[in-house]
mmCIF file with all atom_site columns, C-alpha atoms in Angstrom:
data_model
loop_
_atom_site.group_PDB
_atom_site.id
_atom_site.type_symbol
_atom_site.label_atom_id
_atom_site.label_alt_id
_atom_site.label_comp_id
_atom_site.label_asym_id
_atom_site.label_entity_id
_atom_site.label_seq_id
_atom_site.pdbx_PDB_ins_code
_atom_site.Cartn_x
_atom_site.Cartn_y
_atom_site.Cartn_z
_atom_site.occupancy
_atom_site.B_iso_or_equiv
_atom_site.pdbx_formal_charge
_atom_site.auth_seq_id
_atom_site.auth_comp_id
_atom_site.auth_asym_id
_atom_site.auth_atom_id
_atom_site.pdbx_PDB_model_num
ATOM 1   C CA . MET V 1 1   ? 14.094  -1.909 -15.280 1.00 45.00 ? 1   MET V CA 1
ATOM 2   C CA . ALA V 1 2   ? 15.826  -0.213 -18.253 1.00 47.00 ? 2   ALA V CA 1
ATOM 3   C CA . LYS V 1 3   ? 12.793  -0.360 -20.528 1.00 48.00 ? 3   LYS V CA 1
ATOM 4   C CA . THR V 1 4   ? 13.299  1.862  -23.536 1.00 59.00 ? 4   THR V CA 1
ATOM 5   C CA . ASN V 1 5   ? 10.080  0.970  -25.322 1.00 84.00 ? 5   ASN V CA 1
ATOM 6   C CA . THR V 1 6   ? 7.342   3.375  -24.230 1.00 88.00 ? 6   THR V CA 1
ATOM 7   C CA . THR V 1 7   ? 4.632   0.735  -24.632 1.00 92.00 ? 7   THR V CA 1
ATOM 8   C CA . GLU V 1 8   ? 6.490   -1.734 -22.409 1.00 93.00 ? 8   GLU V CA 1
ATOM 9   C CA . LEU V 1 9   ? 7.125   0.952  -19.815 1.00 93.00 ? 9   LEU V CA 1
ATOM 10  C CA . LEU V 1 10  ? 3.478   2.030  -19.785 1.00 95.00 ? 10  LEU V CA 1
ATOM 11  C CA . GLU V 1 11  ? 2.311   -1.592 -19.474 1.00 96.00 ? 11  GLU V CA 1
ATOM 12  C CA . ALA V 1 12  ? 4.703   -2.248 -16.583 1.00 96.00 ? 12  ALA V CA 1
ATOM 13  C CA . LEU V 1 13  ? 3.664   0.985  -14.879 1.00 97.00 ? 13  LEU V CA 1
ATOM 14  C CA . ALA V 1 14  ? -0.038  0.223  -15.367 1.00 98.00 ? 14  ALA V CA 1
ATOM 15  C CA . SER V 1 15  ? 0.449   -3.290 -14.014 1.00 98.00 ? 15  SER V CA 1
ATOM 16  C CA . GLU V 1 16  ? 2.220   -2.110 -10.870 1.00 98.00 ? 16  GLU V CA 1
ATOM 17  C CA . ILE V 1 17  ? -0.355  0.624  -10.290 1.00 98.00 ? 17  ILE V CA 1
ATOM 18  C CA . GLY V 1 18  ? -3.206  -1.841 -10.840 1.00 98.00 ? 18  GLY V CA 1
ATOM 19  C CA . GLU V 1 19  ? -1.819  -4.338 -8.337  1.00 98.00 ? 19  GLU V CA 1
ATOM 20  C CA . THR V 1 20  ? -0.933  -1.769 -5.643  1.00 98.00 ? 20  THR V CA 1
ATOM 21  C CA . VAL V 1 21  ? -3.479  1.057  -5.726  1.00 98.00 ? 21  VAL V CA 1
ATOM 22  C CA . TYR V 1 22  ? -7.119  0.529  -4.841  1.00 98.00 ? 22  TYR V CA 1
ATOM 23  C CA . ILE V 1 23  ? -10.397 2.359  -4.461  1.00 98.00 ? 23  ILE V CA 1
ATOM 24  C CA . ASP V 1 24  ? -11.857 2.134  -0.960  1.00 96.00 ? 24  ASP V CA 1
ATOM 25  C CA . ILE V 1 25  ? -15.652 2.001  -0.820  1.00 93.00 ? 25  ILE V CA 1
ATOM 26  C CA . ALA V 1 26  ? -17.247 1.121  2.517   1.00 94.00 ? 26  ALA V CA 1
ATOM 27  C CA . LYS V 1 27  ? -14.015 -0.640 3.531   1.00 93.00 ? 27  LYS V CA 1
ATOM 28  C CA . TRP V 1 28  ? -14.059 -2.736 0.344   1.00 96.00 ? 28  TRP V CA 1
ATOM 29  C CA . HIS V 1 29  ? -10.858 -2.555 -1.693  1.00 97.00 ? 29  HIS V CA 1
ATOM 30  C CA . LEU V 1 30  ? -11.255 -2.537 -5.467  1.00 97.00 ? 30  LEU V CA 1
ATOM 31  C CA . TYR V 1 31  ? -7.834  -2.566 -7.091  1.00 98.00 ? 31  TYR V CA 1
ATOM 32  C CA . LEU V 1 32  ? -7.451  -0.290 -10.091 1.00 98.00 ? 32  LEU V CA 1
ATOM 33  C CA . SER V 1 33  ? -6.697  -3.269 -12.340 1.00 98.00 ? 33  SER V CA 1
ATOM 34  C CA . ASP V 1 34  ? -10.045 -4.829 -11.398 1.00 97.00 ? 34  ASP V CA 1
ATOM 35  C CA . ALA V 1 35  ? -11.789 -1.482 -11.915 1.00 97.00 ? 35  ALA V CA 1
ATOM 36  C CA . LYS V 1 36  ? -10.125 -1.188 -15.358 1.00 97.00 ? 36  LYS V CA 1
ATOM 37  C CA . LEU V 1 37  ? -8.603  2.160  -14.353 1.00 98.00 ? 37  LEU V CA 1
ATOM 38  C CA . HIS V 1 38  ? -4.923  1.215  -14.131 1.00 98.00 ? 38  HIS V CA 1
ATOM 39  C CA . SER V 1 39  ? -4.121  1.924  -17.797 1.00 98.00 ? 39  SER V CA 1
ATOM 40  C CA . ILE V 1 40  ? -5.878  5.281  -17.772 1.00 98.00 ? 40  ILE V CA 1
ATOM 41  C CA . VAL V 1 41  ? -4.026  6.315  -14.623 1.00 98.00 ? 41  VAL V CA 1
ATOM 42  C CA . ALA V 1 42  ? -0.668  5.194  -16.058 1.00 98.00 ? 42  ALA V CA 1
ATOM 43  C CA . GLU V 1 43  ? -1.286  7.043  -19.337 1.00 97.00 ? 43  GLU V CA 1
ATOM 44  C CA . GLN V 1 44  ? -2.283  10.233 -17.526 1.00 97.00 ? 44  GLN V CA 1
ATOM 45  C CA . LEU V 1 45  ? 0.703   10.131 -15.154 1.00 97.00 ? 45  LEU V CA 1
ATOM 46  C CA . TYR V 1 46  ? 3.346   9.004  -17.653 1.00 96.00 ? 46  TYR V CA 1
ATOM 47  C CA . PRO V 1 47  ? 4.134   12.577 -18.829 1.00 96.00 ? 47  PRO V CA 1
ATOM 48  C CA . LEU V 1 48  ? 5.119   13.481 -15.250 1.00 96.00 ? 48  LEU V CA 1
ATOM 49  C CA . ILE V 1 49  ? 7.657   10.665 -15.260 1.00 96.00 ? 49  ILE V CA 1
ATOM 50  C CA . THR V 1 50  ? 9.187   11.560 -18.614 1.00 94.00 ? 50  THR V CA 1
ATOM 51  C CA . SER V 1 51  ? 9.421   15.249 -17.737 1.00 95.00 ? 51  SER V CA 1
ATOM 52  C CA . LYS V 1 52  ? 10.934  14.424 -14.326 1.00 94.00 ? 52  LYS V CA 1
ATOM 53  C CA . ALA V 1 53  ? 8.073   16.355 -12.702 1.00 92.00 ? 53  ALA V CA 1
ATOM 54  C CA . VAL V 1 54  ? 6.703   13.760 -10.289 1.00 96.00 ? 54  VAL V CA 1
ATOM 55  C CA . ASN V 1 55  ? 5.611   15.411 -7.076  1.00 95.00 ? 55  ASN V CA 1
ATOM 56  C CA . GLU V 1 56  ? 2.649   14.880 -4.808  1.00 96.00 ? 56  GLU V CA 1
ATOM 57  C CA . ASP V 1 57  ? 0.768   18.013 -5.894  1.00 96.00 ? 57  ASP V CA 1
ATOM 58  C CA . GLN V 1 58  ? 1.043   17.192 -9.599  1.00 96.00 ? 58  GLN V CA 1
ATOM 59  C CA . VAL V 1 59  ? -0.051  13.586 -9.040  1.00 97.00 ? 59  VAL V CA 1
ATOM 60  C CA . MET V 1 60  ? -3.064  14.679 -6.972  1.00 97.00 ? 60  MET V CA 1
ATOM 61  C CA . GLU V 1 61  ? -4.029  17.174 -9.681  1.00 97.00 ? 61  GLU V CA 1
ATOM 62  C CA . VAL V 1 62  ? -4.001  14.422 -12.321 1.00 98.00 ? 62  VAL V CA 1
ATOM 63  C CA . LEU V 1 63  ? -5.990  12.060 -10.076 1.00 98.00 ? 63  LEU V CA 1
ATOM 64  C CA . ALA V 1 64  ? -8.545  14.812 -9.460  1.00 98.00 ? 64  ALA V CA 1
ATOM 65  C CA . SER V 1 65  ? -9.027  15.141 -13.229 1.00 98.00 ? 65  SER V CA 1
ATOM 66  C CA . ILE V 1 66  ? -9.883  11.450 -13.764 1.00 98.00 ? 66  ILE V CA 1
ATOM 67  C CA . PRO V 1 67  ? -13.650 10.862 -13.481 1.00 97.00 ? 67  PRO V CA 1
ATOM 68  C CA . VAL V 1 68  ? -15.004 7.527  -12.216 1.00 97.00 ? 68  VAL V CA 1
ATOM 69  C CA . LYS V 1 69  ? -18.569 6.678  -13.169 1.00 95.00 ? 69  LYS V CA 1
ATOM 70  C CA . ILE V 1 70  ? -20.716 5.211  -10.430 1.00 94.00 ? 70  ILE V CA 1
ATOM 71  C CA . GLY V 1 71  ? -24.303 4.029  -10.226 1.00 93.00 ? 71  GLY V CA 1
ATOM 72  C CA . GLY V 1 72  ? -24.369 2.810  -13.802 1.00 93.00 ? 72  GLY V CA 1
ATOM 73  C CA . GLY V 1 73  ? -22.995 6.110  -15.013 1.00 93.00 ? 73  GLY V CA 1
ATOM 74  C CA . ARG V 1 74  ? -25.585 8.290  -13.277 1.00 96.00 ? 74  ARG V CA 1
ATOM 75  C CA . ARG V 1 75  ? -22.841 10.128 -11.372 1.00 97.00 ? 75  ARG V CA 1
ATOM 76  C CA . GLU V 1 76  ? -19.130 10.740 -11.613 1.00 97.00 ? 76  GLU V CA 1
ATOM 77  C CA . ILE V 1 77  ? -16.657 11.068 -8.756  1.00 97.00 ? 77  ILE V CA 1
ATOM 78  C CA . SER V 1 78  ? -13.090 12.198 -9.068  1.00 98.00 ? 78  SER V CA 1
ATOM 79  C CA . LEU V 1 79  ? -10.631 9.321  -8.613  1.00 98.00 ? 79  LEU V CA 1
ATOM 80  C CA . ILE V 1 80  ? -8.759  11.260 -5.924  1.00 98.00 ? 80  ILE V CA 1
ATOM 81  C CA . ASP V 1 81  ? -11.896 11.146 -3.752  1.00 97.00 ? 81  ASP V CA 1
ATOM 82  C CA . LEU V 1 82  ? -11.964 7.336  -3.875  1.00 98.00 ? 82  LEU V CA 1
ATOM 83  C CA . LEU V 1 83  ? -8.318  6.620  -3.030  1.00 98.00 ? 83  LEU V CA 1
ATOM 84  C CA . PRO V 1 84  ? -7.241  6.331  0.605   1.00 98.00 ? 84  PRO V CA 1
ATOM 85  C CA . LEU V 1 85  ? -4.201  8.358  1.634   1.00 97.00 ? 85  LEU V CA 1
ATOM 86  C CA . GLN V 1 86  ? -2.070  5.205  1.849   1.00 97.00 ? 86  GLN V CA 1
ATOM 87  C CA . CYS V 1 87  ? -2.734  4.456  -1.830  1.00 98.00 ? 87  CYS V CA 1
ATOM 88  C CA . GLN V 1 88  ? -1.936  8.022  -2.838  1.00 97.00 ? 88  GLN V CA 1
ATOM 89  C CA . VAL V 1 89  ? 1.431   7.735  -1.084  1.00 97.00 ? 89  VAL V CA 1
ATOM 90  C CA . SER V 1 90  ? 2.073   4.336  -2.689  1.00 98.00 ? 90  SER V CA 1
ATOM 91  C CA . LEU V 1 91  ? 1.257   5.748  -6.115  1.00 98.00 ? 91  LEU V CA 1
ATOM 92  C CA . VAL V 1 92  ? 3.693   8.644  -5.706  1.00 98.00 ? 92  VAL V CA 1
ATOM 93  C CA . ASP V 1 93  ? 6.359   6.154  -4.557  1.00 98.00 ? 93  ASP V CA 1
ATOM 94  C CA . ILE V 1 94  ? 5.796   4.005  -7.666  1.00 98.00 ? 94  ILE V CA 1
ATOM 95  C CA . LEU V 1 95  ? 6.034   7.026  -9.946  1.00 98.00 ? 95  LEU V CA 1
ATOM 96  C CA . GLU V 1 96  ? 9.207   8.277  -8.261  1.00 97.00 ? 96  GLU V CA 1
ATOM 97  C CA . LYS V 1 97  ? 10.753  4.827  -8.675  1.00 96.00 ? 97  LYS V CA 1
ATOM 98  C CA . TYR V 1 98  ? 9.973   4.803  -12.403 1.00 95.00 ? 98  TYR V CA 1
ATOM 99  C CA . GLN V 1 99  ? 11.250  8.357  -12.748 1.00 95.00 ? 99  GLN V CA 1
ATOM 100 C CA . ARG V 1 100 ? 14.594  7.369  -11.198 1.00 93.00 ? 100 ARG V CA 1
ATOM 101 C CA . GLU V 1 101 ? 14.923  4.303  -13.384 1.00 89.00 ? 101 GLU V CA 1
ATOM 102 C CA . ILE V 1 102 ? 14.217  5.721  -16.829 1.00 83.00 ? 102 ILE V CA 1
#
């Protein structure tokens, strides 16, 4: 990887998150890139990578703080409540990989 430019790193991270992690609603999978959430998630989680603080609890805390509007904005649900466990594990794996490689 060896990306030194923060913008390039964030874009690569957002892209990988967007293609791997999805929201599960009634067994429908909406990938974060399609939901336009991948960049927000990458930006919120990037400080964990740079501070070498990636761990499951920290990641879940960040995901819990990201609101997702539903029903035309009538309600908001925390992103953590929309991600299946498999996607949470995949996300932590992605972040740990980036942490090792920067």
